[in-house]
Coordinates of C-alpha atoms in Angstrom, one line a residue:
Chain A
M1 CA 0.0 0.0 0.0
L2 CA 1.2 3.5 -0.9
A3 CA 2.4 5.4 2.1
K4 CA 1.2 9.0 2.8
R5 CA 4.2 11.4 2.7
I6 CA 5.5 13.9 5.2
V7 CA 7.3 16.7 3.4
P8 CA 9.3 19.4 5.0
C9 CA 9.9 22.6 3.0
L10 CA 13.0 24.7 3.3
D11 CA 12.8 28.3 2.1
V12 CA 16.2 29.4 0.8
R13 CA 17.5 32.9 0.2
H14 CA 20.9 33.6 -1.2
G15 CA 22.0 30.0 -0.5
K16 CA 20.9 30.1 3.2
V17 CA 17.8 28.8 4.9
V18 CA 15.5 31.6 5.8
K19 CA 15.2 32.2 9.5
G20 CA 17.3 29.2 10.2
V21 CA 16.4 25.8 11.5
N22 CA 16.5 24.8 15.1
F23 CA 17.9 21.3 15.2
E24 CA 20.0 19.7 17.8
G25 CA 23.3 18.7 16.3
V26 CA 23.1 21.0 13.3
K27 CA 25.6 23.8 13.9
D28 CA 25.0 26.0 11.0
V29 CA 21.2 26.4 11.3
G30 CA 21.2 28.3 8.0
D31 CA 22.9 25.7 5.9
P32 CA 20.3 24.1 3.7
V33 CA 22.4 21.1 2.9
A34 CA 22.8 20.2 6.6
C35 CA 19.1 20.9 7.2
A36 CA 18.1 18.6 4.3
A37 CA 20.4 15.9 5.6
E38 CA 18.9 16.1 9.0
Y39 CA 15.4 15.9 7.6
N40 CA 16.5 12.9 5.6
R41 CA 17.9 11.3 8.8
Q42 CA 14.5 12.0 10.6
G43 CA 12.7 10.1 7.8
A44 CA 11.3 12.9 5.6
D45 CA 9.7 11.2 2.5
E46 CA 10.6 14.0 0.2
I47 CA 12.3 17.4 0.7
V48 CA 11.3 20.7 -0.9
F49 CA 13.6 23.6 -1.5
Y50 CA 12.1 26.9 -2.4
D51 CA 14.1 29.8 -3.7
I52 CA 12.3 32.7 -2.2
V53 CA 14.3 35.4 -4.0
A54 CA 14.6 33.7 -7.3
S55 CA 16.7 36.4 -8.7
H56 CA 18.8 35.8 -11.8
E57 CA 22.0 36.6 -9.8
G58 CA 21.2 34.3 -7.0
R59 CA 20.3 31.3 -9.2
G60 CA 23.8 29.8 -9.3
A61 CA 24.1 29.7 -5.5
F62 CA 20.7 28.2 -5.2
L63 CA 21.5 25.4 -7.8
D64 CA 24.7 24.8 -5.9
V65 CA 22.6 24.0 -2.8
V66 CA 20.5 21.6 -4.9
R67 CA 23.7 20.0 -6.3
E68 CA 25.3 19.5 -2.9
T69 CA 22.1 18.2 -1.4
A70 CA 21.7 15.6 -4.1
K71 CA 25.1 14.2 -3.2
Q72 CA 24.1 13.5 0.3
V73 CA 20.3 13.1 0.5
F74 CA 18.8 10.0 -1.1
V75 CA 15.1 10.8 -1.0
P76 CA 13.2 12.7 -3.7
L77 CA 14.1 16.4 -3.9
T78 CA 11.5 18.9 -5.2
V79 CA 12.8 22.3 -6.2
G80 CA 10.7 25.5 -6.7
G81 CA 10.9 29.2 -6.9
G82 CA 11.8 31.3 -10.0
I83 CA 11.3 28.5 -12.5
S84 CA 9.7 30.1 -15.5
S85 CA 11.0 28.4 -18.6
V86 CA 11.8 24.9 -19.9
E87 CA 15.5 26.0 -19.7
D88 CA 15.1 26.7 -16.0
M89 CA 13.5 23.3 -15.6
R90 CA 16.4 21.6 -17.3
N91 CA 19.0 23.4 -15.3
T92 CA 17.2 22.5 -12.0
L93 CA 16.8 18.8 -13.0
R94 CA 20.5 18.7 -14.1
A95 CA 21.5 20.0 -10.7
G96 CA 19.9 17.0 -9.1
A97 CA 16.2 17.9 -8.5
D98 CA 13.8 15.0 -9.0
K99 CA 10.8 17.2 -9.4
I100 CA 10.2 20.8 -10.3
S101 CA 7.5 23.0 -8.6
I102 CA 6.1 25.9 -10.6
N103 CA 3.5 28.2 -9.3
S104 CA 3.0 31.8 -10.5
S105 CA 4.8 31.1 -13.8
A106 CA 2.3 28.3 -14.5
V107 CA -0.7 30.6 -13.9
K108 CA 0.8 33.3 -16.1
N109 CA 1.8 30.8 -18.8
P110 CA -0.1 27.5 -18.5
Q111 CA 1.7 26.2 -21.6
L112 CA 4.8 25.8 -19.3
I113 CA 3.0 22.8 -17.6
S114 CA 2.4 21.1 -20.9
D115 CA 5.9 21.7 -22.2
G116 CA 7.5 20.5 -19.0
A117 CA 5.4 17.4 -18.8
E118 CA 6.1 16.5 -22.4
I119 CA 9.9 17.1 -22.3
F120 CA 10.7 15.8 -18.8
G121 CA 7.7 13.6 -17.9
S122 CA 4.6 14.3 -15.8
Q123 CA 6.2 12.7 -12.8
C124 CA 8.6 15.6 -12.3
I125 CA 6.1 18.5 -12.8
V126 CA 4.5 19.7 -9.6
V127 CA 2.2 22.7 -9.9
G128 CA 2.0 24.7 -6.7
I129 CA -1.1 26.8 -6.1
D130 CA -1.8 29.6 -3.6
A131 CA -5.6 29.9 -3.2
K132 CA -8.0 31.8 -1.1
R133 CA -11.8 31.9 -0.5
D134 CA -13.4 34.4 -2.9
G135 CA -16.3 35.3 -0.5
R136 CA -18.9 33.9 -2.9
G137 CA -18.5 30.2 -1.9
G138 CA -15.6 29.5 -4.3
Y139 CA -11.8 29.8 -4.3
T140 CA -9.5 32.0 -6.4
V141 CA -5.9 31.6 -7.4
Y142 CA -3.2 34.0 -6.4
A143 CA 0.3 34.6 -7.8
N144 CA 3.6 36.0 -6.6
G145 CA 3.5 34.4 -3.2
G146 CA -0.2 35.2 -2.6
R147 CA 0.1 38.9 -3.4
I148 CA -1.7 39.1 -6.8
D149 CA -5.3 37.9 -7.3
M150 CA -5.2 36.2 -10.8
H151 CA -9.0 36.0 -10.9
V152 CA -8.7 32.4 -11.8
D153 CA -11.2 29.9 -10.3
L154 CA -9.4 27.3 -8.4
L155 CA -11.4 24.3 -9.5
K156 CA -11.2 25.3 -13.1
W157 CA -7.4 25.8 -12.7
V158 CA -6.8 22.3 -11.1
T159 CA -8.7 20.7 -14.0
E160 CA -6.5 22.5 -16.5
I161 CA -3.4 21.6 -14.6
E162 CA -4.3 17.9 -14.7
Q163 CA -5.3 18.1 -18.4
R164 CA -1.9 19.7 -19.2
G165 CA -0.1 16.7 -17.8
A166 CA 1.2 17.8 -14.4
G167 CA 2.1 15.0 -12.1
E168 CA 1.1 16.5 -8.8
I169 CA -0.6 19.5 -7.2
C170 CA 0.7 21.2 -4.1
L171 CA -2.2 23.1 -2.7
N172 CA -1.5 26.0 -0.3
S173 CA -4.4 27.7 1.4
I174 CA -3.7 31.3 2.0
D175 CA -6.7 31.3 4.4
T176 CA -5.1 28.8 6.7
D177 CA -1.4 29.4 6.0
G178 CA 0.4 30.7 9.1
V179 CA -2.7 30.4 11.2
R180 CA -1.7 27.0 12.6
G181 CA -5.2 25.9 13.0
G182 CA -4.9 22.8 10.8
F183 CA -4.9 22.2 7.0
D184 CA -7.7 23.6 4.9
L185 CA -9.8 20.4 4.8
E186 CA -12.6 22.1 2.9
M187 CA -10.4 23.4 0.1
L188 CA -8.5 20.1 -0.1
K189 CA -11.7 18.1 -0.4
A190 CA -12.9 20.3 -3.2
V191 CA -9.7 19.9 -5.2
C192 CA -9.3 16.2 -4.5
A193 CA -12.8 15.6 -5.8
R194 CA -11.9 17.4 -9.1
V195 CA -8.6 15.7 -10.0
R196 CA -7.0 12.2 -10.0
I197 CA -3.4 13.3 -9.7
P198 CA -1.9 13.4 -6.2
V199 CA -2.6 16.5 -4.1
I200 CA -0.1 17.7 -1.4
A201 CA -1.7 19.6 1.5
S202 CA 0.1 22.8 2.5
G203 CA -0.5 25.6 4.9
G204 CA -1.9 25.5 8.4
A205 CA -0.3 22.7 10.2
G206 CA 0.0 23.7 13.8
K207 CA -0.2 20.6 16.0
L208 CA 0.5 16.9 15.9
S209 CA -3.0 15.7 15.1
D210 CA -3.3 18.0 12.1
F211 CA -1.4 15.6 9.9
A212 CA -3.5 12.5 10.7
T213 CA -6.6 14.6 10.3
V214 CA -5.7 15.7 6.8
F215 CA -5.1 12.1 5.7
Q216 CA -8.3 10.8 7.4
E217 CA -10.6 13.6 6.2
T218 CA -9.3 14.2 2.7
D219 CA -7.6 12.3 -0.2
A220 CA -4.4 14.3 0.1
T221 CA -1.4 12.0 -0.5
A222 CA 1.2 14.1 1.3
A223 CA 1.4 16.9 3.9
L224 CA 3.9 19.7 3.7
A225 CA 5.1 21.9 6.6
A226 CA 7.9 24.3 7.2
S227 CA 8.3 26.3 10.4
L228 CA 6.6 23.6 12.5
F229 CA 9.5 21.3 11.8
H230 CA 12.2 23.9 11.5
F231 CA 11.9 25.1 15.1
G232 CA 11.7 21.6 16.4
E233 CA 8.1 22.0 17.8
L234 CA 7.3 18.7 16.1
T235 CA 9.7 16.2 14.6
I236 CA 8.9 14.0 11.6
P237 CA 9.1 10.8 13.7
Q238 CA 6.5 12.2 16.1
V239 CA 4.2 13.0 13.2
K240 CA 4.7 9.6 11.6
A241 CA 4.1 7.7 14.9
D242 CA 0.8 9.6 15.4
C243 CA -0.4 8.8 11.9
R244 CA 0.7 5.2 12.2
S245 CA -1.2 4.8 15.5
K246 CA -4.3 5.9 13.7
G247 CA -3.9 3.3 11.0
I248 CA -2.4 5.5 8.3
A249 CA 0.3 3.9 6.2
M250 CA 3.7 5.6 6.7
R251 CA 7.2 4.7 5.5
Chain B
M1 CA 34.3 -1.9 -10.2
I2 CA 30.7 -1.4 -11.3
A3 CA 30.0 -0.2 -14.9
V4 CA 27.1 2.2 -15.0
I5 CA 25.8 2.1 -18.6
D6 CA 25.8 5.6 -20.1
Y7 CA 23.1 5.9 -22.8
G8 CA 21.6 9.2 -21.7
A9 CA 19.3 7.9 -18.9
G10 CA 17.8 10.6 -16.7
N11 CA 18.6 9.0 -13.4
L12 CA 22.3 8.3 -14.2
F13 CA 23.5 11.1 -12.0
S14 CA 21.4 10.2 -9.0
V15 CA 22.6 6.6 -9.2
C16 CA 26.2 7.8 -9.4
N17 CA 25.7 10.3 -6.5
A18 CA 24.5 7.3 -4.4
L19 CA 27.5 5.1 -5.5
K20 CA 29.9 8.0 -4.7
Y21 CA 28.3 8.6 -1.3
L22 CA 28.8 4.9 -0.6
D23 CA 32.4 4.9 -1.8
I24 CA 31.6 2.2 -4.4
P25 CA 34.1 2.2 -7.2
H26 CA 32.2 2.7 -10.5
S27 CA 32.6 4.1 -13.9
V28 CA 30.0 5.7 -16.2
T29 CA 30.7 4.1 -19.5
K30 CA 29.6 3.2 -23.0
D31 CA 32.8 1.3 -23.7
A32 CA 32.3 -2.5 -24.3
D33 CA 35.7 -3.4 -23.0
E34 CA 35.2 -1.6 -19.8
I35 CA 31.9 -3.4 -19.3
C36 CA 33.6 -6.7 -19.9
R37 CA 36.3 -5.8 -17.3
A38 CA 33.7 -4.6 -14.7
D39 CA 32.6 -6.8 -11.8
A40 CA 29.0 -5.9 -12.2
V41 CA 26.8 -3.7 -14.3
I42 CA 24.0 -1.2 -13.5
L43 CA 21.5 -0.2 -16.2
P44 CA 19.7 3.0 -15.1
G45 CA 16.6 4.3 -16.9
V46 CA 13.8 6.9 -16.8
G47 CA 11.4 7.8 -19.5
A48 CA 9.7 5.9 -22.3
F49 CA 10.6 2.3 -23.2
P50 CA 11.1 2.6 -27.0
A51 CA 13.1 5.8 -26.8
A52 CA 15.4 4.3 -24.2
M53 CA 15.8 1.0 -26.1
E54 CA 16.7 3.0 -29.2
S55 CA 19.3 5.1 -27.2
L56 CA 20.7 1.8 -25.8
R57 CA 20.9 0.2 -29.3
A58 CA 22.6 3.3 -30.6
T59 CA 25.5 2.7 -28.2
G60 CA 26.0 -0.7 -29.8
L61 CA 26.0 -2.3 -26.3
V62 CA 23.0 -4.6 -26.4
D63 CA 25.0 -7.8 -27.1
T64 CA 27.7 -6.8 -24.7
I65 CA 25.1 -6.4 -21.9
R66 CA 23.4 -9.6 -22.8
E67 CA 26.7 -11.6 -22.7
N68 CA 27.9 -10.0 -19.5
A69 CA 24.6 -10.7 -17.8
Q70 CA 25.4 -14.5 -18.1
K71 CA 28.5 -14.2 -15.9
K72 CA 28.3 -11.1 -13.6
P73 CA 25.6 -9.3 -11.6
L74 CA 23.4 -6.9 -13.6
L75 CA 21.0 -4.5 -11.9
G76 CA 18.4 -2.7 -14.0
I77 CA 16.7 0.3 -12.2
C78 CA 13.2 1.6 -13.0
L79 CA 12.9 1.6 -16.8
G80 CA 16.2 -0.2 -16.8
M81 CA 14.4 -3.0 -15.0
Q82 CA 11.6 -3.0 -17.5
M83 CA 14.1 -3.2 -20.3
L84 CA 15.3 -6.6 -18.9
F85 CA 12.1 -8.2 -20.1
D86 CA 11.2 -9.5 -23.6
R87 CA 9.0 -6.6 -24.7
S88 CA 6.8 -3.6 -23.9
D89 CA 3.8 -2.1 -25.5
E90 CA 4.5 1.4 -24.3
N91 CA 3.9 3.7 -27.3
G92 CA 3.7 0.6 -29.6
D93 CA 5.5 -2.7 -29.4
C94 CA 9.1 -2.7 -28.7
D95 CA 11.6 -5.5 -27.9
G96 CA 13.6 -5.4 -24.7
L97 CA 16.8 -7.2 -23.7
G98 CA 15.0 -10.5 -23.1
L99 CA 17.0 -11.4 -20.0
I100 CA 14.0 -12.2 -17.9
A101 CA 10.9 -13.8 -19.4
G102 CA 7.9 -11.5 -19.3
E103 CA 6.3 -8.4 -20.8
V104 CA 5.7 -4.8 -19.8
H105 CA 2.2 -3.2 -20.0
R106 CA 0.4 -0.2 -18.5
I107 CA -0.7 -0.7 -14.9
P108 CA -4.1 -2.2 -15.5
S109 CA -6.2 -0.3 -12.9
D110 CA -8.7 2.5 -13.3
K111 CA -9.1 2.8 -9.5
V112 CA -5.7 4.1 -8.5
I113 CA -3.7 7.1 -9.6
I114 CA -1.4 6.5 -12.5
P115 CA 1.6 7.1 -12.4
H116 CA 2.2 4.9 -9.3
M117 CA 4.3 7.5 -7.5
G118 CA 5.5 7.5 -3.9
W119 CA 6.7 5.1 -1.2
N120 CA 5.2 1.7 -1.3
E121 CA 5.9 -1.4 0.8
L122 CA 7.8 -4.4 -0.5
V123 CA 6.1 -7.7 0.0
I124 CA 9.1 -10.0 0.0
T125 CA 8.4 -13.5 -1.5
Q126 CA 11.9 -14.8 -1.9
Q127 CA 15.2 -14.4 -0.1
S128 CA 17.8 -12.4 -2.0
P129 CA 21.3 -11.2 -1.2
L130 CA 20.0 -7.8 -2.4
L131 CA 17.8 -7.6 0.7
E132 CA 20.3 -8.7 3.3
Q133 CA 20.6 -6.5 6.4
I134 CA 17.4 -4.7 5.7
E135 CA 14.7 -4.7 8.3
T136 CA 11.1 -4.9 7.3
P137 CA 8.9 -3.0 6.7
V138 CA 10.8 -1.9 3.6
Y139 CA 9.3 1.0 1.8
T140 CA 10.9 2.1 -1.5
Y141 CA 10.3 5.0 -3.9
F142 CA 8.4 4.3 -7.1
V143 CA 7.6 6.4 -10.1
H144 CA 6.2 4.6 -13.1
S145 CA 3.0 4.0 -15.2
Y146 CA 4.0 0.6 -16.7
Q147 CA 4.7 -2.6 -14.9
A148 CA 6.2 -6.0 -15.6
F149 CA 4.1 -9.2 -16.0
C150 CA 6.2 -12.3 -15.3
D151 CA 6.3 -15.7 -13.6
E152 CA 6.2 -15.7 -9.8
K153 CA 9.5 -17.5 -9.7
N154 CA 11.1 -14.3 -11.1
I155 CA 9.7 -12.1 -8.4
I156 CA 11.7 -11.4 -5.2
A157 CA 9.3 -8.8 -4.0
Y158 CA 6.1 -7.1 -5.2
C159 CA 4.0 -4.2 -4.0
E160 CA 0.3 -3.8 -3.7
Y161 CA -1.3 -1.1 -5.9
D162 CA -4.8 -2.3 -6.7
G163 CA -3.0 -5.5 -7.8
K164 CA 0.5 -6.9 -7.5
I165 CA 3.3 -4.9 -9.1
P166 CA 6.6 -6.8 -9.5
A167 CA 9.1 -4.6 -7.6
L168 CA 12.3 -6.6 -7.4
V169 CA 12.8 -9.3 -10.0
T170 CA 15.5 -11.8 -11.0
D171 CA 16.3 -14.4 -13.7
G172 CA 17.4 -16.6 -10.8
K173 CA 21.1 -16.1 -11.6
F174 CA 22.9 -12.9 -12.3
V175 CA 20.1 -10.6 -13.5
F176 CA 18.2 -8.3 -11.1
G177 CA 15.7 -5.5 -11.7
A178 CA 14.2 -2.9 -9.3
Q179 CA 11.1 -1.2 -10.5
Y180 CA 11.7 1.4 -7.7
H181 CA 14.6 3.7 -7.3
P182 CA 17.1 2.4 -4.7
E183 CA 19.0 5.6 -5.2
K184 CA 16.0 7.6 -3.9
S185 CA 14.8 5.1 -1.3
G186 CA 16.6 6.4 1.7
D187 CA 19.0 4.3 3.8
K188 CA 17.3 1.0 2.9
G189 CA 17.8 1.8 -0.8
L190 CA 21.4 2.6 -0.2
Q191 CA 21.8 -0.7 1.6
M192 CA 20.5 -2.5 -1.5
L193 CA 23.2 -0.8 -3.6
R194 CA 25.8 -1.9 -1.0
N195 CA 24.5 -5.4 -1.2
F196 CA 24.7 -5.3 -4.9
E197 CA 28.4 -4.3 -4.7
R198 CA 29.0 -7.2 -2.3
M199 CA 27.5 -9.6 -4.9
A200 CA 29.9 -8.2 -7.5
K201 CA 32.9 -9.5 -5.5

């Protein structure tokens, strides 16, 4: 049986982890390679690196981080932030990423999903979405880290993403992100009912039981969190033990 | 020394990263003599079957690989595993290496998500040196839409995905194939690569 995945996300700026990570035994809390290695040791099922600056000048340093991590971490590595062309995808995969995550660039240019899926395969194209309730009972898609309302209906967008050949959707709810009150079950259910590709839940994890809940209540196949893991409030083994005790398949 | 066949496979670098990390001597090669001198051979592979077979044929190594597979360990990974079989019908019929009897077809389920992607548990049905020193449960990382169909005697382990998917296969002698990616399957995957090196000695 396929296990549900627990996925830590590391935001990287100029080759350093944003805000740092609070791990015992990791001296340089800003070193993304050391942090990824620690998550690997803890049993992370996949690791996400997100280039939050995504400037042209900083790209080299960021890809160096990916390259170094791929030499030491032997679980799938997903890389996002600032990928807006097939060439960017190719460079990121060559650096050692297993999957590429595109978000704003896909909303602005949906053809990028099709091109990426055709050239590199669906399995390595993840489309990230930042979405928010529109106040009329639906959801709308935002770009640029949740700053720009694209006036795109979420459920129409996920259907298009699937049709264009993406392998996965990473759904971040702006409404629950940072609130720590749990994942956005309602939004996840709506999206999971629309598509057959795997959906990763993101945004809102605040306590141990939130992970088991998202797997029990929705068809999400993975759950992503950042700060909750970084500051050692919860460890991946704790989350997995809780899920396992509730009958959820975990690696 | 392990020869890793260089025919443009997408996971070549991650396989090599893992071998480097494990300090396993290896060489990325398309040279027939080097393959003949090697203690074991790894055939990586990602992508579509016919395109990969065409690239492999273009290296002129098909006969070399077949001959060496009769006398030293060969490990096919992911599409490299599928290529060990007689044929596949991915994008039309295409012959494989014919080292293990069987065929490759699309995963025949309309209930589960295709591609089969993620960590799935190995159900081990046969002892194998490749699985030594690995505690159960063993979850490994899969990414594929096609699967092998073969005799049970060739299956070392399978996984459940609305049916049985052969996960680790063998010809009973020197040839092994992993449908999953040992190089992306954490510590247990790395141990399988170590075990493979030990078999090469």
